[in-house]
PDB file of C-alpha atoms in Angstrom:
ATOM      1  CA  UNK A   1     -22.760   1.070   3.594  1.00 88.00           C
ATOM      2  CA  UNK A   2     -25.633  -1.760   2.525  1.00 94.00           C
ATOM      3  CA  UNK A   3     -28.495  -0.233   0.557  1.00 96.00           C
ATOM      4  CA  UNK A   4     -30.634  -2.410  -1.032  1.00 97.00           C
ATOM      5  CA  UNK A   5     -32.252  -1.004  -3.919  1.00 97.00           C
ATOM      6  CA  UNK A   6     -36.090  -0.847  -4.837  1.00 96.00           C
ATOM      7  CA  UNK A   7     -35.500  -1.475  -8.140  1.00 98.00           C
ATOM      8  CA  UNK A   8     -36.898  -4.770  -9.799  1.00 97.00           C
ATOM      9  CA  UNK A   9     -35.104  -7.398 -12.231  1.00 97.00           C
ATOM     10  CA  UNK A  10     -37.890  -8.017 -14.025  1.00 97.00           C
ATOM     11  CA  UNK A  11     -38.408  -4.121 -14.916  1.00 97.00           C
ATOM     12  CA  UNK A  12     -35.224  -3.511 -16.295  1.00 98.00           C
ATOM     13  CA  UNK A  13     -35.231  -2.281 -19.621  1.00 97.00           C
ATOM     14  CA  UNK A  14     -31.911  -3.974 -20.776  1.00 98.00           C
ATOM     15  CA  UNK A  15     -29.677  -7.126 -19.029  1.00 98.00           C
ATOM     16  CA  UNK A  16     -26.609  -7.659 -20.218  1.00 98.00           C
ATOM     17  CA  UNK A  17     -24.290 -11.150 -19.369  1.00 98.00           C
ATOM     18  CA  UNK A  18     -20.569 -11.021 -19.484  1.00 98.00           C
ATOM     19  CA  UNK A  19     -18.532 -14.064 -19.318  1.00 97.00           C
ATOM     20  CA  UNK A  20     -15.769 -14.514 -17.900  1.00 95.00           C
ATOM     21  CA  UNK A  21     -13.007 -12.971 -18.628  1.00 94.00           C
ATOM     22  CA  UNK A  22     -14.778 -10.920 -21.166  1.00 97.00           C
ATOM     23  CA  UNK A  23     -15.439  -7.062 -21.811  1.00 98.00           C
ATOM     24  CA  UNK A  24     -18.671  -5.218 -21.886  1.00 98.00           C
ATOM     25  CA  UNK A  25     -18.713  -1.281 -23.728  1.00 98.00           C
ATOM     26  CA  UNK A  26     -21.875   0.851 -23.913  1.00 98.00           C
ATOM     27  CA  UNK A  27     -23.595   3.584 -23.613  1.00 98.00           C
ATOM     28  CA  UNK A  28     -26.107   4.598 -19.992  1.00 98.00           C
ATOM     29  CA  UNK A  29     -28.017   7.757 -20.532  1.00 98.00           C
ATOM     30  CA  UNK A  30     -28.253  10.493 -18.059  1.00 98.00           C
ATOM     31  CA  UNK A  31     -30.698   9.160 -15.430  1.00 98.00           C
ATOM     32  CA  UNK A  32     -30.595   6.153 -15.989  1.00 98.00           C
ATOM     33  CA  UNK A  33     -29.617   3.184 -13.550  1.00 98.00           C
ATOM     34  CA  UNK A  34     -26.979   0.573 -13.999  1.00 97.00           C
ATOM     35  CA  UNK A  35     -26.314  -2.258 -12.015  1.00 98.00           C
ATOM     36  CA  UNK A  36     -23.378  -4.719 -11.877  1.00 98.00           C
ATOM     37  CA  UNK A  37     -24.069  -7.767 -10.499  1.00 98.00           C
ATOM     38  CA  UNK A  38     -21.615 -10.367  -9.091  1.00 97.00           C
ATOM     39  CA  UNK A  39     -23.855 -13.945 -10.130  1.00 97.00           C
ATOM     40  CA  UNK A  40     -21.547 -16.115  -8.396  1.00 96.00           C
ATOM     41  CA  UNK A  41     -19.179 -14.087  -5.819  1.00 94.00           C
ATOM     42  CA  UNK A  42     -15.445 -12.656  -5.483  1.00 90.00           C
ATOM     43  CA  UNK A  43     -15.622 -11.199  -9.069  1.00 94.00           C
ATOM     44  CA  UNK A  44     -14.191  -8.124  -9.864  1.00 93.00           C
ATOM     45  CA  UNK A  45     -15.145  -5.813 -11.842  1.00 96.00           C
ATOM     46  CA  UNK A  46     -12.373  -3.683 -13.581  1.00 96.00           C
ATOM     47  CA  UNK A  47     -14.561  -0.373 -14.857  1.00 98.00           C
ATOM     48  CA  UNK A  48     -13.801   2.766 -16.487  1.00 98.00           C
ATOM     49  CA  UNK A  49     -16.196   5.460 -17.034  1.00 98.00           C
ATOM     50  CA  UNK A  50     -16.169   8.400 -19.989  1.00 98.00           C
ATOM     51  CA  UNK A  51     -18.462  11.208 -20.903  1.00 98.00           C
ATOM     52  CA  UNK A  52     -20.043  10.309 -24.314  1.00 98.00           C
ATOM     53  CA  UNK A  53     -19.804  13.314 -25.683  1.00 98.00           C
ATOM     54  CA  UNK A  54     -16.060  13.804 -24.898  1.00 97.00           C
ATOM     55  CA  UNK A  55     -13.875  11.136 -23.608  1.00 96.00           C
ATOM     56  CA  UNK A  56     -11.423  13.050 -22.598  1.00 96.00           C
ATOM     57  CA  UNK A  57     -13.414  13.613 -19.578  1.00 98.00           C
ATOM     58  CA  UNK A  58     -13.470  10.744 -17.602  1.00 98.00           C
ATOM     59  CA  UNK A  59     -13.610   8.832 -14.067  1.00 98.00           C
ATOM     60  CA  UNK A  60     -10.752  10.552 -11.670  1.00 98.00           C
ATOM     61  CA  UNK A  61      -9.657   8.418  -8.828  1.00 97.00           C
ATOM     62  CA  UNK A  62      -8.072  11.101  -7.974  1.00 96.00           C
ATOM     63  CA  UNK A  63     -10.653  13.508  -7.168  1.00 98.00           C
ATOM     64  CA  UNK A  64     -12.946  11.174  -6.494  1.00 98.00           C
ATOM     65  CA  UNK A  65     -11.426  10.114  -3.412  1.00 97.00           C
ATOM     66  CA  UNK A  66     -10.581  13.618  -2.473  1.00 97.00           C
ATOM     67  CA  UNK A  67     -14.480  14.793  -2.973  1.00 97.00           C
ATOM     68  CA  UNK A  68     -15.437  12.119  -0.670  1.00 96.00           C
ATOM     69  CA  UNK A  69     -12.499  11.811   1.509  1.00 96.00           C
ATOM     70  CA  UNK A  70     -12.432   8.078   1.259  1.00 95.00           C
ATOM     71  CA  UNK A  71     -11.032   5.347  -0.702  1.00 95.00           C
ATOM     72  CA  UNK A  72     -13.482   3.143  -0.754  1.00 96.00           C
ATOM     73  CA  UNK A  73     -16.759   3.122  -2.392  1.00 97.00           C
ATOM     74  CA  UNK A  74     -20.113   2.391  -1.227  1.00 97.00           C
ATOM     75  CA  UNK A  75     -23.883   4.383  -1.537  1.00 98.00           C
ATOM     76  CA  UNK A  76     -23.890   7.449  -0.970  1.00 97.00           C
ATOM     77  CA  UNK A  77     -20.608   8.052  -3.198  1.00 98.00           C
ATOM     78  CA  UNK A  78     -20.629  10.949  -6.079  1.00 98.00           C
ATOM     79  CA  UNK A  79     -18.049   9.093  -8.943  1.00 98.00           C
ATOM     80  CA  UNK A  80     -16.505  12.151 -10.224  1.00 98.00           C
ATOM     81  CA  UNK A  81     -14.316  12.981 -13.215  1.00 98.00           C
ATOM     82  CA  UNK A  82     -11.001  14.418 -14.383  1.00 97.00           C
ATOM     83  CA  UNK A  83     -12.909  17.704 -14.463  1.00 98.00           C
ATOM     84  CA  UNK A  84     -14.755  17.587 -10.978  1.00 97.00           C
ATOM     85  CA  UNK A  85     -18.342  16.440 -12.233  1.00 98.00           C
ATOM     86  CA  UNK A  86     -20.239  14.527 -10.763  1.00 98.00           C
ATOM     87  CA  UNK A  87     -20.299  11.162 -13.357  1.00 98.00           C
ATOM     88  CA  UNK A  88     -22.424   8.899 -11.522  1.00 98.00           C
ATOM     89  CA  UNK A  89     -23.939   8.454  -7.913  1.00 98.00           C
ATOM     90  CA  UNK A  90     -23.864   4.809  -5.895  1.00 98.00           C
ATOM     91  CA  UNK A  91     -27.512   4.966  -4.523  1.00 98.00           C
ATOM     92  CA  UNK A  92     -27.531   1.248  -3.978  1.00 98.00           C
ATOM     93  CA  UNK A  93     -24.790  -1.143  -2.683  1.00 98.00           C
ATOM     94  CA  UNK A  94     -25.223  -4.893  -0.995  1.00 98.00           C
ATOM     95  CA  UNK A  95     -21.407  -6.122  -1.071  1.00 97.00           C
ATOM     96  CA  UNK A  96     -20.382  -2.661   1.111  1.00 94.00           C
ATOM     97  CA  UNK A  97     -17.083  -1.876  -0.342  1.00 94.00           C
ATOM     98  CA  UNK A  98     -15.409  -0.931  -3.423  1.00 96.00           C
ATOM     99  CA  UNK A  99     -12.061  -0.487  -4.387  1.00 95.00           C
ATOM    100  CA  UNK A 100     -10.539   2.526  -6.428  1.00 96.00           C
ATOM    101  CA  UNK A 101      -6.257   2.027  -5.368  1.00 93.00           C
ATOM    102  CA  UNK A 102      -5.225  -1.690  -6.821  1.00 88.00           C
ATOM    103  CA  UNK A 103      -5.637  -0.306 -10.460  1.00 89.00           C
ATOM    104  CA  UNK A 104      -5.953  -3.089 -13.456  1.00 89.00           C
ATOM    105  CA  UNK A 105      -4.213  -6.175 -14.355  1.00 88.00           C
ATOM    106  CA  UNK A 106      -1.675  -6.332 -17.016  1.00 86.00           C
ATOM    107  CA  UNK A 107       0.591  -8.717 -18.331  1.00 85.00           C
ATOM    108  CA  UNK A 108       3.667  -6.496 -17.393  1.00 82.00           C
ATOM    109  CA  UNK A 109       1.995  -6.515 -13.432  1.00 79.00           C
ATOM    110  CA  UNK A 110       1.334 -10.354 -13.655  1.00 77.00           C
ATOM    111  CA  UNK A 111       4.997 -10.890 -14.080  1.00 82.00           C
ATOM    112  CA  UNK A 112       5.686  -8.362 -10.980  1.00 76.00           C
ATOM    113  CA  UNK A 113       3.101  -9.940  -8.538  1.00 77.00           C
ATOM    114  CA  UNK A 114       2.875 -13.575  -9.813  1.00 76.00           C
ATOM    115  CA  UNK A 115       5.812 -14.876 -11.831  1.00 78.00           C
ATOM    116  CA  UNK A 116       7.814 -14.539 -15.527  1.00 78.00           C
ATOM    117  CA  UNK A 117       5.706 -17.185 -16.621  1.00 80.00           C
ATOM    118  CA  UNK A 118       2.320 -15.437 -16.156  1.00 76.00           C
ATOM    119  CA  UNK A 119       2.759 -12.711 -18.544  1.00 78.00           C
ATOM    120  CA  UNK A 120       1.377 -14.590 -21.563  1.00 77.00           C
ATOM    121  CA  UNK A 121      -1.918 -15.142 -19.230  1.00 81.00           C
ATOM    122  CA  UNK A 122      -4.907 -12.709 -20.295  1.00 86.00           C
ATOM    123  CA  UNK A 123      -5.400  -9.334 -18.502  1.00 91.00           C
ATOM    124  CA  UNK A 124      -7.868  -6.371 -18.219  1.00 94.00           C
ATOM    125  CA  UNK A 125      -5.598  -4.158 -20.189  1.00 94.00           C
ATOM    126  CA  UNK A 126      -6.211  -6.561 -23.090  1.00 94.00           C
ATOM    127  CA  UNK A 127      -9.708  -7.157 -22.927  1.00 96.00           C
ATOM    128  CA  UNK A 128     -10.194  -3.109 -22.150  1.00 97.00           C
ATOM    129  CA  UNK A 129      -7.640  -3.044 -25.729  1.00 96.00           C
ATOM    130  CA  UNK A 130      -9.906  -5.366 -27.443  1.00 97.00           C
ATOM    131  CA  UNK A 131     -12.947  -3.592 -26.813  1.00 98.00           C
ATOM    132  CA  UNK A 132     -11.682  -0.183 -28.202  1.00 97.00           C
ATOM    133  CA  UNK A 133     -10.690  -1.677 -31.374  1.00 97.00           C
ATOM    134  CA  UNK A 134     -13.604  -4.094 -31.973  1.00 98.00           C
ATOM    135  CA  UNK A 135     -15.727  -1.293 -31.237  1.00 98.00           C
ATOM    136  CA  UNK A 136     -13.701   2.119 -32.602  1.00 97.00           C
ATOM    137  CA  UNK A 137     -17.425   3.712 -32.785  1.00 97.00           C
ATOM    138  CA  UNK A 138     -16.900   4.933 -29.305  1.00 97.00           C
ATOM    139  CA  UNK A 139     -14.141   7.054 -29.934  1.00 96.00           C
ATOM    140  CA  UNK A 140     -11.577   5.289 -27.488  1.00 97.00           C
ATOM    141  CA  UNK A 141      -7.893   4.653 -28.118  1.00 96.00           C
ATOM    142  CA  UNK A 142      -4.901   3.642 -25.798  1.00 94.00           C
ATOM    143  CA  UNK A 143      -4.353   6.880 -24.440  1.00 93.00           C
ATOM    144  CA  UNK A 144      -7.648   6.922 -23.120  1.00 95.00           C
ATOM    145  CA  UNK A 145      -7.107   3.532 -20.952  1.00 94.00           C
ATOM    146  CA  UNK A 146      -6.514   5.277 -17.354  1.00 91.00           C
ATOM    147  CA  UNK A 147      -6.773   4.048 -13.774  1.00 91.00           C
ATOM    148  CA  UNK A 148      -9.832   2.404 -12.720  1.00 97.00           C
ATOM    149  CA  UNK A 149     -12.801   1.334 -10.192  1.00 97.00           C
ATOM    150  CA  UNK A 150     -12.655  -2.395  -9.377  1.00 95.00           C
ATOM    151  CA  UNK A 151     -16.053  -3.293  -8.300  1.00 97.00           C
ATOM    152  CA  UNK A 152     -16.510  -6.326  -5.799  1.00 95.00           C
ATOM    153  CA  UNK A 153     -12.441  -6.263  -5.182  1.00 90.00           C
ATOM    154  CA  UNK A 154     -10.955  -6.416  -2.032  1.00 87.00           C
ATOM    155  CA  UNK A 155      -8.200  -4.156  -1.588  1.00 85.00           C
ATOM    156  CA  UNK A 156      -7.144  -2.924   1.852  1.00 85.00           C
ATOM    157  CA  UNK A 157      -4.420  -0.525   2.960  1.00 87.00           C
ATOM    158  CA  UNK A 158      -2.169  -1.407   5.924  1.00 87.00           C
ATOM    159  CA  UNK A 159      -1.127   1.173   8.834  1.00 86.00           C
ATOM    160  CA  UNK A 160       1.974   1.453   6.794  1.00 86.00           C
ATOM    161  CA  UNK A 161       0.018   2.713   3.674  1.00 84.00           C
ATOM    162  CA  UNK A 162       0.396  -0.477   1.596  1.00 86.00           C
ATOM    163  CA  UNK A 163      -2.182  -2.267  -0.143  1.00 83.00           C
ATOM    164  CA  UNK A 164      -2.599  -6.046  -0.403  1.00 83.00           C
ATOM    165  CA  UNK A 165      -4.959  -8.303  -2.091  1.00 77.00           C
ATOM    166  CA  UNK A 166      -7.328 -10.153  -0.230  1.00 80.00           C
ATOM    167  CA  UNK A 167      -9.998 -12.585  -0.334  1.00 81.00           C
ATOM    168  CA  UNK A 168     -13.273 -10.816  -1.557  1.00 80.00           C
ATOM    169  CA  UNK A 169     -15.869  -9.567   0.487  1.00 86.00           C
ATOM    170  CA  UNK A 170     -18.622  -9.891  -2.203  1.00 93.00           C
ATOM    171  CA  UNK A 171     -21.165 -13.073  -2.139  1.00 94.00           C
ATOM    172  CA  UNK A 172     -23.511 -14.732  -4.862  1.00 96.00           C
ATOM    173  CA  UNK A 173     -26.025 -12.026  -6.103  1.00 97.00           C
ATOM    174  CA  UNK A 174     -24.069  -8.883  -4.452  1.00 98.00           C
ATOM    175  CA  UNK A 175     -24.584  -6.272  -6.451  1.00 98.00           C
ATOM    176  CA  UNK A 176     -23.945  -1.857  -6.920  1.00 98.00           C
ATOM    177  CA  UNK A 177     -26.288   0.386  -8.304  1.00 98.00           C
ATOM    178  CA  UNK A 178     -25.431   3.861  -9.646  1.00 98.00           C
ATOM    179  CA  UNK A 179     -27.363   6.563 -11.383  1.00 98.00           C
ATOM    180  CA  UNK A 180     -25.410   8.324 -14.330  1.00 98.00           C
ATOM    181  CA  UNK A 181     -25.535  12.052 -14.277  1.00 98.00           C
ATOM    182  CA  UNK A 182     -24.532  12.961 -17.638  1.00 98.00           C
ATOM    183  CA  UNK A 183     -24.506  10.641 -20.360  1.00 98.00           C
ATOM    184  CA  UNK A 184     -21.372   7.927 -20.226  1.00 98.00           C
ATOM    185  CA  UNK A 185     -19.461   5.440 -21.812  1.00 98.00           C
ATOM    186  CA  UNK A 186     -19.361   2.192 -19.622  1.00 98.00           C
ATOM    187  CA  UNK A 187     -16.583  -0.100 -20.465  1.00 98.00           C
ATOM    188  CA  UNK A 188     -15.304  -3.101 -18.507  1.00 98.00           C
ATOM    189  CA  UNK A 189     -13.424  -5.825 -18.071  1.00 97.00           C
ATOM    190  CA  UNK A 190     -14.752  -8.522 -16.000  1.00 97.00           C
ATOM    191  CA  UNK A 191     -11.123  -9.911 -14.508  1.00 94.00           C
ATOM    192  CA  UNK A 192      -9.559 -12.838 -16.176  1.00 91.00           C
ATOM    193  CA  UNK A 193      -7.019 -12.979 -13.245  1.00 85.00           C
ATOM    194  CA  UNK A 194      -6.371 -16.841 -12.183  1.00 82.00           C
ATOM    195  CA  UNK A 195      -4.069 -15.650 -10.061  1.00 81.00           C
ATOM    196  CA  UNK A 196      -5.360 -13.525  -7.608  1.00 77.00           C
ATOM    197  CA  UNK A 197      -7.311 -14.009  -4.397  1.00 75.00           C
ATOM    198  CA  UNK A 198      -9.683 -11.403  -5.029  1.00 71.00           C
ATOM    199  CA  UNK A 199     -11.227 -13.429  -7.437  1.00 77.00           C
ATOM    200  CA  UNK A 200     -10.891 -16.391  -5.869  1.00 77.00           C
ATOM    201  CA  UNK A 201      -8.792 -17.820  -8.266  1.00 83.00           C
ATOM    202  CA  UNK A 202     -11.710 -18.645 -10.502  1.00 89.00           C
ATOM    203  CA  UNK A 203     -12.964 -15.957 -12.863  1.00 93.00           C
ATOM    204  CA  UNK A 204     -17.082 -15.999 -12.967  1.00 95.00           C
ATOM    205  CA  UNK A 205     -19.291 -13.779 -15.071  1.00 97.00           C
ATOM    206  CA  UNK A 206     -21.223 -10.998 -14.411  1.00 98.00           C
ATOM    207  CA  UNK A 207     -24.803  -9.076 -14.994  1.00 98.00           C
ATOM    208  CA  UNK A 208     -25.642  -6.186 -16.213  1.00 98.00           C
ATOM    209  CA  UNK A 209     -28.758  -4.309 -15.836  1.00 98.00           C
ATOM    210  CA  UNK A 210     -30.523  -1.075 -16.766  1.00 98.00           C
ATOM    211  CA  UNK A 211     -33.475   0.941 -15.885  1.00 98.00           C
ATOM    212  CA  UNK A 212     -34.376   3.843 -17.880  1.00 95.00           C
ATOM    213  CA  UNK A 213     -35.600   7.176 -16.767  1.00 80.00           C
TER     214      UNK A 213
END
């Protein structure tokens, strides 16, 4: 579902810029509004979601979908966690689709989908790796690395319950807005996939911004 949001640019309190093929990791307060913007289109962005205070609790695909009865986000949907909460709320949304099934890159899946040659190519499981050991003040170790939410991607299912990767649905300037209902750990890897359509073959960076409450 579009929603555009009434929120202003120029009133956010911080803006964060992620290259490329890069990782972001902080902290959004409860209340507070985040926003992930795709600057120049068919970006993904390969997110996982904790509960600062315990990490064990985190984003659940699994009961996230079930909550809302659909695998696809857009505004209007709760992001719950491994224990049922309510994590964050999509109140804004201008691409119209997320995906929460096609899970993350990694060098292991490059060689499956692409070729043998691909594996030595860089993937979100190593920039999500990176980030928990350049920055072990969160908490996070490998264990903690589960399935995620790839914002912007373009996943559908077929009527025989496969997925496939498709050419993204996102534009220049799409963006998705949540509100974070407790307070959470943000980490993500904006995709260095060459590879894959969803990204158009061309990585591009990413914004990020937040409003406080």
């Amino acid at each position: 579902m579009i929603q555009e949001s009434r929120l202003k640019p120029e009133n956010a309190s911080a803006v964060y810029h992620v290259s490329a093929g890069d990782y972001f990791i902080g902290i959004v307060k409860a209340g507070s509004t985040f926003r992930i913007v795709d600057l120049e289109g068919n970006q993904a962005a390969d997110t996982l979601f904790y509960n600062a205070h315990d990490p064990a609790e985190r984003y659940s695909a699994t009961d996230t979908v079930r909550e809302q009865g659909n695998v696809y986000l857009t505004a209007g949907s709760e992001i719950r966690s491994n224990q049922n909460q309510v994590m964050l709320e999509i109140v804004a949304d201008t691409c119209g689709r997320h995906d929460t099934l096609g899970g993350a890159c990694a060098t292991e899946s490059n060689t499956v989908r692409y070729d043998l040659e691909k594996r030595c190519m860089h993937a979100c499981r190593d920039s999500w790796m990176l980030a928990i050991a350049e920055r072990p003040e969160f908490g996070l170790s490998k264990r903690d690395i589960s399935h995620n939410i790839n914002f912007f991607m373009n996943v559908p299912v077929t009527e025989a319950g496969g997925l496939t990767f498709e050419d993204g649905i996102s534009a220049p300037g799409k963006y998705v807005e949540m509100v974070a209902r407790m307070d959470i750990i943000v980490l993500i890897s904006n995709c260095p996939q060459l590879n894959n359509p969803c990204n158009g073959y061309n990585p591009t960076p990413i914004d990020l911004l937040v409003w406080d409450q």
